[in-house]
Tab-separated table of C-alpha atoms and ligand atoms in Angstrom:
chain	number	residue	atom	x	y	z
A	1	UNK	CA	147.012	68.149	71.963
A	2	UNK	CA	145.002	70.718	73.885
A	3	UNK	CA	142.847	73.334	71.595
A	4	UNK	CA	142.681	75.737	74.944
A	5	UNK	CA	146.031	77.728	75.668
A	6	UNK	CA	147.204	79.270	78.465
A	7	UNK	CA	147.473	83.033	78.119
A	8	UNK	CA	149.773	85.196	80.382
A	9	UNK	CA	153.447	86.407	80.751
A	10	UNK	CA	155.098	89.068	78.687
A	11	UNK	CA	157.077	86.787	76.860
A	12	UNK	CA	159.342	88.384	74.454
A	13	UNK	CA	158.620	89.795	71.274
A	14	UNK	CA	154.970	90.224	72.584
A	15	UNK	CA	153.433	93.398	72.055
A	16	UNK	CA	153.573	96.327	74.798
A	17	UNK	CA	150.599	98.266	75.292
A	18	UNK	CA	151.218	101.245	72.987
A	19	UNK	CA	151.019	98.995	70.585
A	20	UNK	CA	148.030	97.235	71.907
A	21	UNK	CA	146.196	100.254	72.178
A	22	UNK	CA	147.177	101.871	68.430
A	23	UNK	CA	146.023	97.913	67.495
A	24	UNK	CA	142.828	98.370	69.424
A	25	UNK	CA	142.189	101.709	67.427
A	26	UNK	CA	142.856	100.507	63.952
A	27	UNK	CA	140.671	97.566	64.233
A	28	UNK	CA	137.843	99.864	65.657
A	29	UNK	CA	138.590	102.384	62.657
A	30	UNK	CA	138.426	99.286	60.311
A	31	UNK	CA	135.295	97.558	61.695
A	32	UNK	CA	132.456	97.494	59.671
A	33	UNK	CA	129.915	96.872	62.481
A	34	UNK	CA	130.980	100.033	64.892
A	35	UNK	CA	128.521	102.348	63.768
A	36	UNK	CA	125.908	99.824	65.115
A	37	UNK	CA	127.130	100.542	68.558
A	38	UNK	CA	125.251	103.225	68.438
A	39	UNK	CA	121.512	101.944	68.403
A	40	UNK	CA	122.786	100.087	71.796
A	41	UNK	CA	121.853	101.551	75.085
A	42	UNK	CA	125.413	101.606	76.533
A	43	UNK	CA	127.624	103.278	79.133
A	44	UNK	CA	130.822	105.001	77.675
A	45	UNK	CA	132.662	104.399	80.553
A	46	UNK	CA	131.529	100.962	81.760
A	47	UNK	CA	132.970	97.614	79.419
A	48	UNK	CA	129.542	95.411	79.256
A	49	UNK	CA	130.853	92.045	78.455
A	50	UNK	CA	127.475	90.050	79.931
A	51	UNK	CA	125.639	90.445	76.405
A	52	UNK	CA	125.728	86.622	76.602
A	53	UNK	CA	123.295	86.517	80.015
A	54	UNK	CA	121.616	89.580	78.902
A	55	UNK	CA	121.941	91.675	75.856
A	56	UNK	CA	121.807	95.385	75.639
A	57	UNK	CA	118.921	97.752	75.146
A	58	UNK	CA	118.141	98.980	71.321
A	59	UNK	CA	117.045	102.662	71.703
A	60	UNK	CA	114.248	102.141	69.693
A	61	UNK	CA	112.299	99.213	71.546
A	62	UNK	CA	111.060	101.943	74.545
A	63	UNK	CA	109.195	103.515	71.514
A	64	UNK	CA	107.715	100.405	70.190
A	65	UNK	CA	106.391	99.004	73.475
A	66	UNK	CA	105.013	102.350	74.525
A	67	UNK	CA	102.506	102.059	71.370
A	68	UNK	CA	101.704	98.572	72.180
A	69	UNK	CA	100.656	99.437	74.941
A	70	UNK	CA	98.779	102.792	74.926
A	71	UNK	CA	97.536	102.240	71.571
A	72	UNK	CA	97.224	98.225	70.786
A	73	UNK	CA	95.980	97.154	74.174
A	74	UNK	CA	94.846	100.544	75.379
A	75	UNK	CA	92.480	101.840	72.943
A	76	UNK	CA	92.453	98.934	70.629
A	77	UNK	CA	92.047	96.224	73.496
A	78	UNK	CA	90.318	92.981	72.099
A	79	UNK	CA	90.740	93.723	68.519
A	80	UNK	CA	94.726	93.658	68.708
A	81	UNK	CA	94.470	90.102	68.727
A	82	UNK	CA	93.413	90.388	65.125
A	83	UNK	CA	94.330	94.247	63.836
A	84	UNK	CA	97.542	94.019	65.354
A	85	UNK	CA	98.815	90.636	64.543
A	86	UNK	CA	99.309	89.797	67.869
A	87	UNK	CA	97.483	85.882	67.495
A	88	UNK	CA	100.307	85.352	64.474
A	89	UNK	CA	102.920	86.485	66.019
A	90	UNK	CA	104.684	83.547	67.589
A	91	UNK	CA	105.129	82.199	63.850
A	92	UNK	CA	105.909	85.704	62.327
A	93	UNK	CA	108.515	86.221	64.890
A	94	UNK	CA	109.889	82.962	64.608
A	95	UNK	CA	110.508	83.160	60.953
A	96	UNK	CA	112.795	86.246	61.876
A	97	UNK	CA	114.622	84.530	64.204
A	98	UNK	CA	114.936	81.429	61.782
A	99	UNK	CA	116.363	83.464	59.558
A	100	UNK	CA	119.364	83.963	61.533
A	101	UNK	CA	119.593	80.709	62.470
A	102	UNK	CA	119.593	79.564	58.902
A	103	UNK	CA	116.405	78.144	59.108
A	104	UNK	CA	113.401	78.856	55.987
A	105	UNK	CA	110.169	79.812	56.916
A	106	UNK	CA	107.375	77.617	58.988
A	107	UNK	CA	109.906	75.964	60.970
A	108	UNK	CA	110.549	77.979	64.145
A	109	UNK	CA	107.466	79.340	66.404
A	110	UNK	CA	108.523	81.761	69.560
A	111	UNK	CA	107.223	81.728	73.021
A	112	UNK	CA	107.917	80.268	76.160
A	113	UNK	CA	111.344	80.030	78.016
A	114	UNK	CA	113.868	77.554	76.529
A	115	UNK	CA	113.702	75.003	79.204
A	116	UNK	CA	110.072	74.831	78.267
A	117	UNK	CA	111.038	74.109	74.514
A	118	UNK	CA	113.616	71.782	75.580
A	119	UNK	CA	110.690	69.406	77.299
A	120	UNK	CA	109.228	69.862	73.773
A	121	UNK	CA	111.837	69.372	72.300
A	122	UNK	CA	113.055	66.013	73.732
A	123	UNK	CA	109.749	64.260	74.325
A	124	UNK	CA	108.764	65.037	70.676
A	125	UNK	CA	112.249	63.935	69.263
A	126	UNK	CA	111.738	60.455	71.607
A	127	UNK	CA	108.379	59.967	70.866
A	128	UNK	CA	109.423	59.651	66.950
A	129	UNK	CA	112.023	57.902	67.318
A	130	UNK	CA	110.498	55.176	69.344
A	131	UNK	CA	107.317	55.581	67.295
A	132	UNK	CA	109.644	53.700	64.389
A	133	UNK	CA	111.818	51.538	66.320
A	134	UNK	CA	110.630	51.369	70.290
A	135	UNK	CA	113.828	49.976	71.148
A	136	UNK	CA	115.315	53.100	71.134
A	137	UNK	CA	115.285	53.774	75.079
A	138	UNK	CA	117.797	56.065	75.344
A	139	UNK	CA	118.507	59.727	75.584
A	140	UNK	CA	122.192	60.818	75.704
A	141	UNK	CA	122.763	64.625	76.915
A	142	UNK	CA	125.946	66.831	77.008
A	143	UNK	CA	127.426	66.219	80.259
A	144	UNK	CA	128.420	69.889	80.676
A	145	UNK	CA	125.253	71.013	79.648
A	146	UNK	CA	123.553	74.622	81.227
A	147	UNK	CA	121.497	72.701	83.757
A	148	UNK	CA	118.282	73.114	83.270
A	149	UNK	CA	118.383	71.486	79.559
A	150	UNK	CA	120.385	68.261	82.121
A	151	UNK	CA	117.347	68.830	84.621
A	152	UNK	CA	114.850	68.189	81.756
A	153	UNK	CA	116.383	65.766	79.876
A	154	UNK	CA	116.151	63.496	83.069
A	155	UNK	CA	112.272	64.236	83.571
A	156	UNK	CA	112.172	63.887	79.570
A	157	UNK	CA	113.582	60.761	79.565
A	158	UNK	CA	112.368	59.205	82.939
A	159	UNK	CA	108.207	60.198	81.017
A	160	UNK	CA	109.380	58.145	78.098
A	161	UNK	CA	110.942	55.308	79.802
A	162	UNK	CA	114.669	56.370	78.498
A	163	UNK	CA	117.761	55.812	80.262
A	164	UNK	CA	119.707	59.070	80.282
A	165	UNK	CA	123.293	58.894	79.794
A	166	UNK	CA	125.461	61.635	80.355
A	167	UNK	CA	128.241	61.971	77.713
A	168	UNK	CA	130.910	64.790	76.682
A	169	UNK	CA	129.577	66.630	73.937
A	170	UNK	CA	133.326	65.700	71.886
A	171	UNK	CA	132.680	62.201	72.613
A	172	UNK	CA	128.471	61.997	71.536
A	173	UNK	CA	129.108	60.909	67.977
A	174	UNK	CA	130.961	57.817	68.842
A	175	UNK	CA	128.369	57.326	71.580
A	176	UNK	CA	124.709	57.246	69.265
A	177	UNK	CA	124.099	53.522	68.594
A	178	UNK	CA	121.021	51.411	67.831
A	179	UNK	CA	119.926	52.474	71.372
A	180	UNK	CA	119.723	55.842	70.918
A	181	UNK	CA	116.148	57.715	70.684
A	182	UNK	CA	117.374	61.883	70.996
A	183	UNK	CA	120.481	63.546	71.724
A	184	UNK	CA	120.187	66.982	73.184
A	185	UNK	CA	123.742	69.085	73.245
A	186	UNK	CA	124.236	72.579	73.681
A	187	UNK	CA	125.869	74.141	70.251
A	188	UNK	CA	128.225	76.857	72.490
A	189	UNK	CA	129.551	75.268	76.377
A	190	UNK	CA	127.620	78.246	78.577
A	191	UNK	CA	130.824	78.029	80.476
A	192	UNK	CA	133.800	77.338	78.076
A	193	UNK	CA	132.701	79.153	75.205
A	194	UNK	CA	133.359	76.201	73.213
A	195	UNK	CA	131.824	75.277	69.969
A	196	UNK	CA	130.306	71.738	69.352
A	197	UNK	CA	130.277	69.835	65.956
A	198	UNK	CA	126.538	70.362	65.117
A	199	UNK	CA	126.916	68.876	61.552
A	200	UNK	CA	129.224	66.028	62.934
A	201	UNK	CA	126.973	65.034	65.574
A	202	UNK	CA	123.665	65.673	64.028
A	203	UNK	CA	124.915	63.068	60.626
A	204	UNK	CA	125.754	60.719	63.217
A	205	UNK	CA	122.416	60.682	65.384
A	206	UNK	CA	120.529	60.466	61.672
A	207	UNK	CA	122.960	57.225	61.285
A	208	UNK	CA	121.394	55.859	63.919
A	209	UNK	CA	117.957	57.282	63.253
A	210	UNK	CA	118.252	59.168	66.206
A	211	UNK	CA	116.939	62.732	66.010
A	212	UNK	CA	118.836	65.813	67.639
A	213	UNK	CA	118.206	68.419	69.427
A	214	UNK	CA	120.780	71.903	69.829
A	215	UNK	CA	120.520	74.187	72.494
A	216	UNK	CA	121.429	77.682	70.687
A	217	UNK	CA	120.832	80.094	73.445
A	218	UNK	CA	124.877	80.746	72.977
A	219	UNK	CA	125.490	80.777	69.695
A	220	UNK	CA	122.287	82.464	67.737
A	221	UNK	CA	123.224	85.961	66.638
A	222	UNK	CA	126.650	85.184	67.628
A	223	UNK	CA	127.769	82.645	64.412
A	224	UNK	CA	126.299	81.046	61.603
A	225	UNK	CA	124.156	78.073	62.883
A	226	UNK	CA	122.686	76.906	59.301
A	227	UNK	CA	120.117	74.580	61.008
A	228	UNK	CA	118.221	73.207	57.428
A	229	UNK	CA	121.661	73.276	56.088
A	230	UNK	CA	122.367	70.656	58.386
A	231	UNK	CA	119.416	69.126	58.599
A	232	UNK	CA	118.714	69.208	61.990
A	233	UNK	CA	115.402	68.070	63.555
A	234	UNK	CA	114.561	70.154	66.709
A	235	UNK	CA	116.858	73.361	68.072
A	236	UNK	CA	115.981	75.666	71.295
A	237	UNK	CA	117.095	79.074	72.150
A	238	UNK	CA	116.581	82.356	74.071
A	239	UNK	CA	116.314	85.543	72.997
A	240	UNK	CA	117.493	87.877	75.564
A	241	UNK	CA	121.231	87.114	74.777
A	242	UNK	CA	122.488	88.031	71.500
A	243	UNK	CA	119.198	88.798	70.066
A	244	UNK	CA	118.684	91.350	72.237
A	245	UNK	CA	115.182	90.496	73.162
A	246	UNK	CA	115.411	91.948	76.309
A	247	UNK	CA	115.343	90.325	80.497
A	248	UNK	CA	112.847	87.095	80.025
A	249	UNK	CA	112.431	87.340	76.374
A	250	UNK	CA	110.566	84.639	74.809
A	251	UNK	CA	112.590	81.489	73.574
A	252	UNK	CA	112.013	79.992	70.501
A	253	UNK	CA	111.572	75.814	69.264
A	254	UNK	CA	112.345	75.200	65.354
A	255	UNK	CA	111.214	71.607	64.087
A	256	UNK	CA	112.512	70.777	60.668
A	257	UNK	CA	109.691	71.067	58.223
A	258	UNK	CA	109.125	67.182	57.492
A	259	UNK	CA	109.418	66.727	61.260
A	260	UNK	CA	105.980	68.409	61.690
A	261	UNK	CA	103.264	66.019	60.930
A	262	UNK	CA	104.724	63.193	63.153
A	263	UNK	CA	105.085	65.527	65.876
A	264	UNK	CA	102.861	64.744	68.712
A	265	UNK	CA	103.945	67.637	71.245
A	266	UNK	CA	103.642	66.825	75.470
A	267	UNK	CA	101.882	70.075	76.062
A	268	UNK	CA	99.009	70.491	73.327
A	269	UNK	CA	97.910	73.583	74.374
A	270	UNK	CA	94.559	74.709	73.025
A	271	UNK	CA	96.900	77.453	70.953
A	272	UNK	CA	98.228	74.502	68.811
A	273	UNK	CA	95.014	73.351	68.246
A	274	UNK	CA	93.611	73.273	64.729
A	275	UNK	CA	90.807	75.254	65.402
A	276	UNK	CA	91.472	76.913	69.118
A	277	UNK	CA	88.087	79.086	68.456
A	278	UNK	CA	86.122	76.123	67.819
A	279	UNK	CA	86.590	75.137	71.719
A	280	UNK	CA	86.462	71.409	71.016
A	281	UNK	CA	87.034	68.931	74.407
A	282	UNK	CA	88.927	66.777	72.177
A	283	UNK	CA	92.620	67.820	70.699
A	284	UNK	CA	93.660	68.081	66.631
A	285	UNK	CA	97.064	69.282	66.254
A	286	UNK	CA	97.134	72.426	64.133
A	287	UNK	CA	99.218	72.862	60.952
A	288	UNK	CA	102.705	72.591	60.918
A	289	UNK	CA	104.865	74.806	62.919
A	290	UNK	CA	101.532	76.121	64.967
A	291	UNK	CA	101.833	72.700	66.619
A	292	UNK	CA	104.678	73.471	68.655
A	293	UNK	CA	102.950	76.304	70.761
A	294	UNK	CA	101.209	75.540	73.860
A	295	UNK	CA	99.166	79.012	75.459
A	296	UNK	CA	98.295	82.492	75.230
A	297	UNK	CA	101.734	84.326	73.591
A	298	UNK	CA	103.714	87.091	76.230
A	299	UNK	CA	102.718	89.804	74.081
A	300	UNK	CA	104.852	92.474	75.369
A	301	UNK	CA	107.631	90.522	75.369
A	302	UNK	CA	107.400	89.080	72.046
A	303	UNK	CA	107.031	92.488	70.198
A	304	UNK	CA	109.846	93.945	72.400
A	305	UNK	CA	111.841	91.157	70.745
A	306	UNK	CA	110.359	91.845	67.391
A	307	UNK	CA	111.533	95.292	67.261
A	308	UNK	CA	114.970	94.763	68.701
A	309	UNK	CA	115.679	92.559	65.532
A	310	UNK	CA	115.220	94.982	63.343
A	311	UNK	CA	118.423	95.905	64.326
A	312	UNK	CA	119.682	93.397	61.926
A	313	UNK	CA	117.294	94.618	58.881
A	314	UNK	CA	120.675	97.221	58.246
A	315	UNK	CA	122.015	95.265	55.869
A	316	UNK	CA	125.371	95.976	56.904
A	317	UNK	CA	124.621	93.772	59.248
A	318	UNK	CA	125.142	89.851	58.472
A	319	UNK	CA	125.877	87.246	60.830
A	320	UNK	CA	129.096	86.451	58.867
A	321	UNK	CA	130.293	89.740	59.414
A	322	UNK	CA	129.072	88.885	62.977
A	323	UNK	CA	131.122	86.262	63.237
A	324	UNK	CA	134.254	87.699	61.815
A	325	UNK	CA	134.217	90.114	64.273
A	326	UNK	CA	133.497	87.985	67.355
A	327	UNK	CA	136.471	85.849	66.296
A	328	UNK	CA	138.400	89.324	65.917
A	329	UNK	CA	137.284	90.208	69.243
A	330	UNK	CA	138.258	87.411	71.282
A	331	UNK	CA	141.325	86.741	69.524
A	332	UNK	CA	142.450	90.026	70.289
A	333	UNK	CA	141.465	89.520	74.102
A	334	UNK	CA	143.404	86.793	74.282
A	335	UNK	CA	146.468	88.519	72.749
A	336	UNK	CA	145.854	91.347	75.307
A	337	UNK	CA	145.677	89.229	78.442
A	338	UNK	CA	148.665	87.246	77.347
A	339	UNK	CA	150.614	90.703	77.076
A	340	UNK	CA	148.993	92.363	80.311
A	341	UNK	CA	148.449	89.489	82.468
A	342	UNK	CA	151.395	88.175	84.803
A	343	UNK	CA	152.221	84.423	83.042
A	344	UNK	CA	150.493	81.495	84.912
A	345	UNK	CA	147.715	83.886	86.701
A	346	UNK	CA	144.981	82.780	84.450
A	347	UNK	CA	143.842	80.005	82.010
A	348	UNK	CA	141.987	80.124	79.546
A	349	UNK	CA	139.539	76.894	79.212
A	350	UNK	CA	138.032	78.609	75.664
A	351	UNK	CA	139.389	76.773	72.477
A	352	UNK	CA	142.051	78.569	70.206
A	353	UNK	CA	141.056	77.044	67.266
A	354	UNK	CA	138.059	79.206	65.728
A	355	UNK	CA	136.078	76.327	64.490
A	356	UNK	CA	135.579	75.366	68.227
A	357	UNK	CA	134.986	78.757	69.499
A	358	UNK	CA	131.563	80.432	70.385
A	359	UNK	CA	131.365	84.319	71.086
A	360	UNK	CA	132.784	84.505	74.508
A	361	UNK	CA	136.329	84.039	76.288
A	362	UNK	CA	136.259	82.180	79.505
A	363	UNK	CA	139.483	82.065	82.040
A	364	UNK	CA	140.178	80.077	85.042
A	365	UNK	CA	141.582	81.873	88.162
A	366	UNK	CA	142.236	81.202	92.141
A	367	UNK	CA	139.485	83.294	93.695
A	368	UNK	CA	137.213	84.186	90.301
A	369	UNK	CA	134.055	85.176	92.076
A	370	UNK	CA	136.052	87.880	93.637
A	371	UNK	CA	137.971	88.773	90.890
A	372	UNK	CA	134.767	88.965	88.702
A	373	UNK	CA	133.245	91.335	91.342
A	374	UNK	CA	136.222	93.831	91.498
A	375	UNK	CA	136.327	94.137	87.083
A	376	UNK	CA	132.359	94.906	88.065
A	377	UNK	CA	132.970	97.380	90.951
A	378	UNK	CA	136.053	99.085	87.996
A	379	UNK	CA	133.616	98.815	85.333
A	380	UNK	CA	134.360	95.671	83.320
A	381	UNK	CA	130.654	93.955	83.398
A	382	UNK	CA	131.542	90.206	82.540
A	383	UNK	CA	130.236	87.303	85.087
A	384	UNK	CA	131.128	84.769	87.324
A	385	UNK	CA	130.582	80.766	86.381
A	386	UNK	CA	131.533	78.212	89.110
A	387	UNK	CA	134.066	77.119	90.230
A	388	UNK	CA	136.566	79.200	89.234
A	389	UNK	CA	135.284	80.914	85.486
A	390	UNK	CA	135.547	84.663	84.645
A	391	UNK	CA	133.267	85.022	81.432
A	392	UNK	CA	133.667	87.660	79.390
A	393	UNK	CA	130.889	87.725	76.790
A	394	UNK	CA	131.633	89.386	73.148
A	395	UNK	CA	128.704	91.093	71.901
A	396	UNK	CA	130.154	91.373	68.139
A	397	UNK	CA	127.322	94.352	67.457
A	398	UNK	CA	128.342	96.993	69.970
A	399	UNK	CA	131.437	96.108	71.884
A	400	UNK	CA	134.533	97.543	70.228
A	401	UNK	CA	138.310	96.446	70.270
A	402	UNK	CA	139.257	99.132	72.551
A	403	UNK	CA	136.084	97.701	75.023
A	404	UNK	CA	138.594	94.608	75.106
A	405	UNK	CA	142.217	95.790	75.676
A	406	UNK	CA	140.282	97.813	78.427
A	407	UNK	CA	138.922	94.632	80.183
A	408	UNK	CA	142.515	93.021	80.142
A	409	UNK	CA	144.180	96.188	81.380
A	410	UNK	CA	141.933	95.779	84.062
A	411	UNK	CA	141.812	92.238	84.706
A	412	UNK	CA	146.050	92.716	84.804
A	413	UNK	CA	145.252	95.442	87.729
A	414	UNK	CA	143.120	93.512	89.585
A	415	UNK	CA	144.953	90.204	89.257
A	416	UNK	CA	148.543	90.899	88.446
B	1	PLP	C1	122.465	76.865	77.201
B	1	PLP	C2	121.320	77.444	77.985
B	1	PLP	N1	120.113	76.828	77.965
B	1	PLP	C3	119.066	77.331	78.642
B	1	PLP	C4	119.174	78.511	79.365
B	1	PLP	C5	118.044	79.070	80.150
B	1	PLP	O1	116.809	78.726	79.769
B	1	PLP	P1	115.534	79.568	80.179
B	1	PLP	O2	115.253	80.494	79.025
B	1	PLP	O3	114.484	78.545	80.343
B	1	PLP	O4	115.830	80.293	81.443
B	1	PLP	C6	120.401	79.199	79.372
B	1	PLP	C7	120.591	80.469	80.130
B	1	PLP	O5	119.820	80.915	80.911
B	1	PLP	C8	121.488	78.637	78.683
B	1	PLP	O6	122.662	79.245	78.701
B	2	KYN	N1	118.471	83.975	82.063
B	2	KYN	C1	119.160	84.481	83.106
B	2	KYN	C2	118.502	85.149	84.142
B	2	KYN	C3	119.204	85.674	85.207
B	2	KYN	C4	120.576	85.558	85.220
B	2	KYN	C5	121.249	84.900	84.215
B	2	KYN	C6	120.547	84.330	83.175
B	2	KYN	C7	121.227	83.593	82.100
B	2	KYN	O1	120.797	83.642	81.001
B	2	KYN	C8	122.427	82.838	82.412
B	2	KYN	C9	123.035	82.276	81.169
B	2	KYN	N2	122.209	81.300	80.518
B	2	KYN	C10	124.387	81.643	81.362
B	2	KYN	O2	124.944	81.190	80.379
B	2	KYN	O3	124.912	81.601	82.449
């Protein structure tokens, strides 16, 4: 049976929109995340549903950057390196995003952009595996992955002398065999929205003594990922999505702690060097987690980042009450384009079931990219994923109920 439905048609007994919209209210009045909302630079009258390409602005990360920059590189120039942590903070940073990503400290280190870390990712995880067993020549990758993890994985494999082998995320644990070196599969479908089995697949890549690699950029500070929980051995992901880091925010690469001495990184760097001071011509691997950098840290955009997670120091804010309300959210989208939209207009290809669901709500419709660009031009920011996907991204800290019984209304308008 399918786990995607088909929402549309005011089938009987379904609710009308006074009711939707007294719903809408009630679920706002009972949410424990709304006052959040508020720290979000945000539009009253525009429905930003693109938090999953880029999240909002925090009011408070102007601020911060303004004294990194007058003060930390403009009077304190050189010494910042030092006074104002900024040589650590790749490792200091990453243990704050580990933490939401279930991860303990010393295993995640931040900079780059994720396709970088994906390289790292893969050609580390390949050269382990074939460093115990070299008949492990081959490197299977989501088949609907985003595709610049598919672009790498091809280059990754092709450097290591890996056949790559496409395969549906659903089908990868019945796919690792004796062959198998890395898998690499994104946790959230960038365009479905749905959820892959991270602890299935990961337990059946260790079978094999593969390792595996997640892609998180769509589900990190959207749902509990629970990476040492799992034991997974490498994971990627952005920051300017639900982490708010802001446009080109550094991505982050977390290698599971006993990973770290055997891994032999493709792009030693002299910042992963043991001693990068010491200007040696020959490489030593730094300690641990300090391995996986490669060059000089983007300052400014790593302490932009910084500050926007302190947005989830409140501790009212917890990625299972996160979760809750994503599922909330884009359950009760789904309810409200089933009501508003016409029956048969639109499909959704986002699972029902909420163990296969990530933070966003993707429908199929004749003619999306024009659809998508009259909900933009009447204020309902989602995006436009080909061939025929209208995204609609659920931001769990500041979009509200009401925010999503006013993007169906909409969508019915522009569709119905
Ligand atoms: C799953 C996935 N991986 C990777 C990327 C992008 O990587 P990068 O940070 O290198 O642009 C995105 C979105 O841009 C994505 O959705
Ligand atoms: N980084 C970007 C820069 C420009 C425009 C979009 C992006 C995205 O992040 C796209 C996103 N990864 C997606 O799931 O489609």
């Amino acid at each position: 049976m399918s786990d995607v439905t088909a929402p549309g048609g005011t089938a009987s007994g379904s609710p009308d929109s006074a009711e939707l919209v007294m719903r809408a209210e009630k679920l706002d009045g009972e949410d424990e995340l709304a006052a959040v909302r508020a720290r979000f630079a945000l539009d009253d009258d525009v429905v930003y549903l693109d938090g999953n390409s880029l999240g909002a602005l925090p009011h408070h990360v102007p601020t911060r950057i303004a004294d990194v920059i007058e003060r930390e590189w403009g009077r304190l120039r050189i010494r910042s390196w030092e006074e104002s942590g900024w040589w650590s903070a790749p490792e200091r940073i990453g243990d704050r995003v580990g933490a939401l990503v279930g991860a303990s400290p010393g295993q995640v280190v931040v900079g780059d952009s994720t396709s970088v870390n994906v390289f790292k990712a893969l050609v580390g995880a390949v050269r382990m595996a074939q460093a115990e067993d070299p008949r492990r020549i081959e490197v299977l990758v989501d088949a609907a992955t985003f595709p610049t993890d598919g672009y790498l994985a091809e280059s990754a494999a092709r450097m290591t002398g890996c056949a790559l082998h496409p395969v549906a995320a659903a089908d990868m644990p019945a796919e690792i065999d004796h062959r198998t070196a890395a898998v690499l599969v994104n946790h959230v479908d960038y365009r479905t929205g749905r959820l892959n089995d991270l602890a299935v697949t990961t337990r059946a890549a260790h079978h094999w003594g593969a390792h595996a690699v997640w892609d998180l950029c769509h589900s990190a500070g959207a749902l509990p990922v629970e990476l040492d929980r799992h034991r997974v051995d490498f994971a990627v992901g952005c920051t300017y999505k639900y982490l708010n880091g802001g446009p080109g925010a550094p991505a982050y690469l977390y290698i599971r702690s006993d990973l770290q001495e055997r891994f032999d990184s493709p792009l030693p760097g002299w910042n992963s060097h043991a001693e990068p001071f010491a200007m040696e011509p020959a490489y030593r691997p730094g300690e641990g987690i300090t391995k996986a950098r490669v060059g000089t840290p983007e300052i400014l955009s790593l302490l932009a980042l910084e500050a926007a997670l302190e947005v989830w120091d409140d501790p009212a804010v917890t990625i299972e009450r996160v979760r809750a309300k994503s599922l909330a959210l884009t359950d009760f989208f789904l309810e409200c384009v089933g009501a508003l939209v016409p029956e048969g207009v639109v499909e959704s290809a986002t699972p029902l079931d909420h163990g296969r669901r990530g933070s966003q709500v993707s429908l199929r419709c004749a003619g999306a990219a024009g659809v998508m660009e009259e909900l933009i031009a009447r204020g309902v920011v989602g995006d436009f994923r080909e061939p025929d996907v209208l995204r609609f991204g659920f931001t769990p800290l500041y979009t509200r109920f009401s925010d999503a019984l006013r993007a169906a209304r909409v969508l019915a308008e522009v569709i119905g």
